[in-house]
Short mmCIF file of C-alpha atoms in Angstrom, two decimals:
data_model
loop_
_atom_site.label_atom_id
_atom_site.label_comp_id
_atom_site.label_asym_id
_atom_site.label_seq_id
_atom_site.Cartn_x
_atom_site.Cartn_y
_atom_site.Cartn_z
CA MET A 516 -30.25 -50.85 -55.22
CA ARG A 517 -27.79 -48.85 -57.31
CA ARG A 518 -29.53 -46.01 -59.18
CA LEU A 519 -28.33 -43.50 -61.75
CA VAL A 520 -30.11 -40.16 -62.21
CA ILE A 521 -29.29 -38.11 -65.31
CA ARG A 522 -30.43 -34.49 -65.01
CA PRO A 523 -29.33 -31.86 -67.55
CA GLY A 524 -30.46 -28.26 -67.41
CA ALA A 525 -29.64 -24.78 -66.23
CA ILE A 526 -29.02 -23.87 -62.58
CA GLY A 527 -32.59 -22.90 -61.71
CA ASP A 528 -34.19 -25.92 -63.39
CA PHE A 529 -31.72 -28.21 -61.66
CA ILE A 530 -32.32 -26.68 -58.22
CA LEU A 531 -36.10 -27.03 -58.61
CA SER A 532 -35.59 -30.72 -59.36
CA LEU A 533 -33.49 -31.36 -56.22
CA PRO A 534 -36.49 -32.51 -54.13
CA ALA A 535 -37.39 -35.01 -56.86
CA ILE A 536 -33.80 -36.26 -57.15
CA GLY A 537 -33.73 -36.61 -53.36
CA CYS A 538 -36.81 -38.83 -53.57
CA LEU A 539 -34.86 -41.15 -55.87
CA LYS A 540 -32.17 -41.76 -53.23
CA THR A 541 -31.32 -45.44 -52.89
CA ASP A 542 -28.56 -47.50 -51.26
CA THR A 543 -26.22 -46.01 -53.85
CA LEU A 544 -27.17 -42.94 -55.87
CA GLU A 545 -25.09 -41.52 -58.71
CA VAL A 546 -26.05 -38.25 -60.43
CA TRP A 547 -24.91 -37.10 -63.87
CA ALA A 548 -25.54 -33.43 -64.58
CA SER A 549 -23.90 -30.34 -66.06
CA SER A 550 -20.53 -29.47 -64.53
CA PRO A 551 -21.51 -26.21 -62.77
CA VAL A 552 -24.31 -27.76 -60.68
CA LEU A 553 -22.42 -30.83 -59.47
CA PRO A 554 -21.19 -29.17 -56.22
CA LEU A 555 -24.84 -28.62 -55.22
CA VAL A 556 -25.64 -32.34 -55.03
CA ARG A 557 -24.72 -32.98 -51.42
CA PHE A 558 -26.71 -36.20 -50.92
CA ALA A 559 -25.44 -38.35 -53.82
CA ASP A 560 -22.76 -41.00 -53.40
CA ARG A 561 -21.12 -39.96 -56.66
CA VAL A 562 -21.55 -37.16 -59.21
CA ARG A 563 -20.23 -36.84 -62.75
CA SER A 564 -20.57 -34.30 -65.51
CA ILE A 565 -22.63 -35.51 -68.46
CA ALA A 566 -19.92 -34.26 -70.81
CA SER A 567 -17.30 -36.51 -69.18
CA THR A 568 -19.32 -39.72 -69.63
CA GLY A 569 -19.65 -39.81 -73.43
CA LEU A 570 -23.43 -40.00 -73.07
CA ASP A 571 -23.93 -37.40 -75.79
CA LEU A 572 -22.36 -39.83 -78.30
CA LEU A 573 -25.22 -42.30 -77.96
CA GLY A 574 -27.40 -42.11 -81.05
CA VAL A 575 -24.75 -40.09 -82.90
CA THR A 576 -21.88 -42.58 -83.22
CA GLY A 577 -21.49 -46.10 -81.99
CA PRO A 578 -21.93 -46.28 -78.21
CA PRO A 579 -18.61 -46.40 -76.38
CA PRO A 580 -18.26 -49.93 -74.95
CA ARG A 581 -17.06 -48.59 -71.59
CA LEU A 582 -20.18 -46.43 -71.29
CA ILE A 583 -22.49 -49.36 -72.05
CA GLU A 584 -20.70 -51.39 -69.37
CA GLU A 585 -21.06 -48.56 -66.84
CA LEU A 586 -24.76 -48.09 -67.54
CA GLY A 587 -25.37 -51.82 -67.29
CA ALA A 588 -23.98 -51.85 -63.74
CA PHE A 589 -26.99 -49.86 -62.43
CA ASP A 590 -30.21 -51.45 -61.23
CA SER A 591 -32.24 -48.37 -62.14
CA ILE A 592 -31.67 -45.44 -64.52
CA VAL A 593 -33.89 -42.34 -64.46
CA SER A 594 -33.15 -39.77 -67.15
CA TRP A 595 -34.36 -36.25 -67.80
CA TYR A 596 -31.77 -36.27 -70.56
CA GLY A 597 -32.65 -37.20 -74.15
CA ALA A 598 -36.38 -37.63 -73.69
CA ASN A 599 -37.05 -35.73 -76.94
CA ARG A 600 -34.18 -37.23 -78.94
CA THR A 601 -35.56 -40.24 -80.82
CA GLU A 602 -32.15 -41.50 -81.90
CA PHE A 603 -30.86 -41.27 -78.33
CA ARG A 604 -33.86 -43.10 -76.90
CA ASP A 605 -33.51 -45.83 -79.53
CA ALA A 606 -29.83 -46.29 -78.67
CA ILE A 607 -30.26 -46.30 -74.91
CA GLY A 608 -33.56 -48.17 -75.00
CA ARG A 609 -31.78 -51.41 -75.73
CA LEU A 610 -29.86 -51.22 -72.49
CA ARG A 611 -30.54 -53.24 -69.40
CA PRO A 612 -31.83 -52.06 -67.02
CA PRO A 613 -34.44 -50.18 -69.05
CA VAL A 614 -34.25 -46.41 -68.79
CA THR A 615 -37.15 -44.37 -67.39
CA PHE A 616 -37.36 -41.13 -69.37
CA LEU A 617 -38.93 -38.01 -67.83
CA ALA A 618 -39.82 -34.69 -69.44
CA ALA A 619 -37.16 -32.09 -68.58
CA LEU A 620 -39.63 -29.17 -68.55
CA PRO A 621 -43.30 -28.83 -67.58
CA PRO A 622 -45.74 -28.45 -70.50
CA ALA A 623 -45.99 -24.92 -71.83
CA ASP A 624 -49.59 -24.61 -70.61
CA SER A 625 -48.88 -26.05 -67.16
CA THR A 626 -49.95 -24.14 -64.06
CA MET A 627 -48.26 -26.58 -61.67
CA HIS A 628 -45.08 -25.37 -60.02
CA ALA A 629 -42.04 -26.97 -61.65
CA ALA A 630 -40.80 -28.48 -58.37
CA ASP A 631 -44.17 -30.21 -57.91
CA PHE A 632 -44.14 -31.33 -61.54
CA TYR A 633 -40.78 -33.05 -61.05
CA LEU A 634 -41.95 -34.62 -57.80
CA GLU A 635 -45.07 -36.03 -59.44
CA GLN A 636 -42.88 -37.58 -62.12
CA VAL A 637 -40.75 -39.54 -59.65
CA ARG A 638 -43.34 -40.51 -57.05
CA ALA A 639 -44.54 -43.34 -59.27
CA LEU A 640 -41.00 -44.72 -59.13
CA SER A 641 -40.10 -43.90 -55.54
CA PRO A 642 -42.89 -42.71 -53.21
CA CYS A 643 -41.64 -40.25 -50.62
CA GLU A 644 -42.72 -37.36 -48.44
CA SER A 645 -41.46 -34.00 -49.65
CA ASP A 646 -42.67 -30.42 -49.36
CA GLY A 647 -41.08 -29.58 -52.72
CA ILE A 648 -38.68 -27.00 -51.27
CA PRO A 649 -35.08 -27.32 -52.50
CA ARG A 650 -32.60 -27.17 -49.64
CA ILE A 651 -28.84 -26.80 -49.91
CA PRO A 652 -27.22 -26.97 -46.46
CA CYS A 653 -24.48 -24.42 -45.89
CA PRO A 654 -22.58 -23.79 -42.65
CA SER A 655 -22.65 -20.03 -42.27
CA SER A 656 -23.23 -17.21 -39.81
CA PRO A 657 -25.61 -14.41 -40.88
CA GLU A 658 -24.02 -11.03 -41.56
CA ASN A 659 -25.52 -7.59 -42.08
CA PHE A 660 -25.44 -7.08 -45.84
CA ALA A 661 -27.75 -7.38 -48.83
CA VAL A 662 -26.92 -9.00 -52.18
CA ILE A 663 -28.22 -7.83 -55.55
CA HIS A 664 -27.80 -9.96 -58.67
CA PRO A 665 -29.17 -7.91 -61.60
CA PHE A 666 -28.75 -10.52 -64.38
CA SER A 667 -30.25 -13.79 -65.60
CA GLY A 668 -29.87 -16.25 -68.44
CA SER A 669 -32.06 -14.10 -70.71
CA PRO A 670 -31.95 -10.29 -71.07
CA LYS A 671 -35.74 -10.19 -71.44
CA LYS A 672 -36.08 -11.43 -67.84
CA ASN A 673 -33.89 -8.64 -66.44
CA TRP A 674 -35.39 -5.73 -64.54
CA PRO A 675 -33.55 -2.62 -65.81
CA LEU A 676 -30.14 -2.20 -64.20
CA VAL A 677 -30.84 1.45 -63.43
CA ARG A 678 -33.82 0.39 -61.33
CA PHE A 679 -31.60 -1.99 -59.36
CA GLN A 680 -29.16 0.86 -58.82
CA GLU A 681 -31.94 3.12 -57.55
CA LEU A 682 -33.10 0.37 -55.20
CA ALA A 683 -29.56 -0.23 -53.98
CA ALA A 684 -29.12 3.48 -53.14
CA LYS A 685 -32.20 3.37 -50.91
CA LEU A 686 -31.25 0.05 -49.35
CA GLU A 687 -27.75 1.26 -48.48
CA ARG A 688 -29.29 3.64 -45.94
CA ARG A 689 -30.05 0.54 -43.87
CA MET A 690 -27.30 -1.95 -44.69
CA PRO A 691 -24.30 -2.48 -46.98
CA VAL A 692 -25.16 -3.72 -50.49
CA ARG A 693 -22.94 -6.13 -52.37
CA TRP A 694 -23.41 -6.78 -56.06
CA CYS A 695 -23.16 -10.32 -57.41
CA ALA A 696 -22.46 -11.58 -60.94
CA GLY A 697 -21.98 -14.99 -62.48
CA PRO A 698 -19.02 -16.04 -64.66
CA ASP A 699 -21.01 -15.46 -67.87
CA ASP A 700 -22.70 -12.22 -66.78
CA PRO A 701 -21.76 -8.83 -68.25
CA PRO A 702 -19.11 -6.71 -66.51
CA LEU A 703 -20.31 -5.12 -63.29
CA GLU A 704 -18.06 -2.92 -61.19
CA ASN A 705 -17.16 -4.33 -57.76
CA ALA A 706 -19.34 -7.40 -58.27
CA VAL A 707 -18.56 -10.55 -56.30
CA ARG A 708 -17.94 -13.45 -58.69
CA ILE A 709 -17.61 -16.96 -57.24
CA ASP A 710 -17.45 -19.70 -59.87
CA ASP A 711 -18.03 -22.68 -57.56
CA LEU A 712 -21.80 -22.73 -56.99
CA TYR A 713 -21.58 -24.32 -53.55
CA GLU A 714 -19.11 -21.68 -52.38
CA LEU A 715 -21.41 -19.04 -53.85
CA ALA A 716 -24.38 -20.63 -52.06
CA CYS A 717 -22.61 -20.47 -48.72
CA TRP A 718 -21.71 -16.81 -49.30
CA LEU A 719 -25.34 -16.03 -50.16
CA ALA A 720 -26.41 -17.84 -46.97
CA LYS A 721 -24.65 -15.11 -44.96
CA ALA A 722 -26.73 -12.32 -46.49
CA ARG A 723 -29.55 -10.64 -44.65
CA LEU A 724 -31.43 -10.12 -47.95
CA TYR A 725 -31.10 -11.12 -51.60
CA ILE A 726 -32.74 -9.36 -54.56
CA GLY A 727 -32.60 -10.66 -58.11
CA ASN A 728 -34.36 -11.58 -61.33
CA ASP A 729 -35.78 -14.94 -62.35
CA SER A 730 -32.36 -16.60 -62.44
CA GLY A 731 -30.47 -19.61 -61.22
CA ILE A 732 -28.65 -17.51 -58.61
CA THR A 733 -32.01 -16.39 -57.20
CA HIS A 734 -33.02 -20.04 -56.83
CA LEU A 735 -29.67 -20.70 -55.17
CA ALA A 736 -30.24 -17.95 -52.60
CA ALA A 737 -33.69 -19.30 -51.80
CA ALA A 738 -32.37 -22.87 -51.43
CA VAL A 739 -29.95 -21.82 -48.66
CA GLY A 740 -32.72 -20.06 -46.73
CA THR A 741 -31.75 -16.44 -47.39
CA PRO A 742 -34.70 -13.99 -47.49
CA VAL A 743 -35.31 -13.46 -51.22
CA LEU A 744 -37.13 -10.87 -53.28
CA ALA A 745 -37.50 -12.37 -56.76
CA LEU A 746 -38.45 -10.00 -59.58
CA PHE A 747 -40.47 -11.62 -62.37
CA GLY A 748 -41.26 -10.04 -65.73
CA PRO A 749 -42.27 -12.25 -68.68
CA THR A 750 -42.01 -15.64 -66.96
CA ASN A 751 -44.74 -17.18 -64.82
CA PRO A 752 -43.87 -17.25 -61.10
CA ASP A 753 -46.67 -19.75 -60.46
CA VAL A 754 -44.48 -22.27 -62.28
CA TRP A 755 -40.95 -20.94 -61.93
CA ALA A 756 -40.72 -18.91 -58.71
CA PRO A 757 -37.95 -19.91 -56.32
CA ARG A 758 -39.10 -21.80 -53.27
CA GLY A 759 -37.97 -21.25 -49.72
CA PRO A 760 -39.20 -20.26 -46.28
CA HIS A 761 -38.52 -16.55 -46.88
CA VAL A 762 -39.29 -15.95 -50.56
CA ARG A 763 -41.34 -13.05 -51.90
CA VAL A 764 -42.14 -12.45 -55.58
CA ALA A 765 -42.77 -9.07 -57.23
CA ARG A 766 -43.99 -8.68 -60.80
CA TRP A 767 -42.76 -6.01 -63.20
CA ARG A 768 -44.20 -5.16 -66.59
CA PRO A 769 -41.84 -5.50 -69.57
CA PRO A 770 -41.84 -2.38 -71.76
CA SER A 771 -44.27 -2.50 -74.67
CA ARG A 772 -42.85 -2.30 -78.16
#
């Protein structure tokens, strides 16, 4: 069977769906996702960025004939993309094979962890055994340093930078501390910035400890098996905490207004 999986979303959401995508593995698996996360899909036979396929034109303009031909070559299509876009679903719903649409996010009132939510979605299509822990294999040798990533995709999820700096000063009595920042993060002096997420993952795998907010990079550190301290403020760790064999979560209270 030749299967296509379409999975949009930010880094953390994508990483939490990796166990579910792994359950959809067939003789030939192709994954379409956002460009930054493509290097993290190590088990697919082919990966493509959603932007490069023309998929976003479906339901907006006439479907590109080449795209319709490409989609028709699959025996199964599972999409977390476009589930809430009526015009997109109408356009793609006429395709053969039929597309299975899945909700890209758990319901707002859900108490189920997101990784388990995604697994439950796909088990009806492809039963498999999975513990729901995302794993990104990286060849690396542990080194004696800690990593701190003090940012996230939303400022309201960020523990104050000064608190990270205070923590780093204490931690440096025991081991070197290296600061980490993503390509879209604010300036941070001496921060390590690695644009390729797989290269970043393998660097994080060398760390003795990682500390960060509820962010995609925190999920990345957990997925490579690095001991992680994840700091959660307004978001619910029961649903969105990173998963891994050495993950601990600490809650902090956002300042009242």
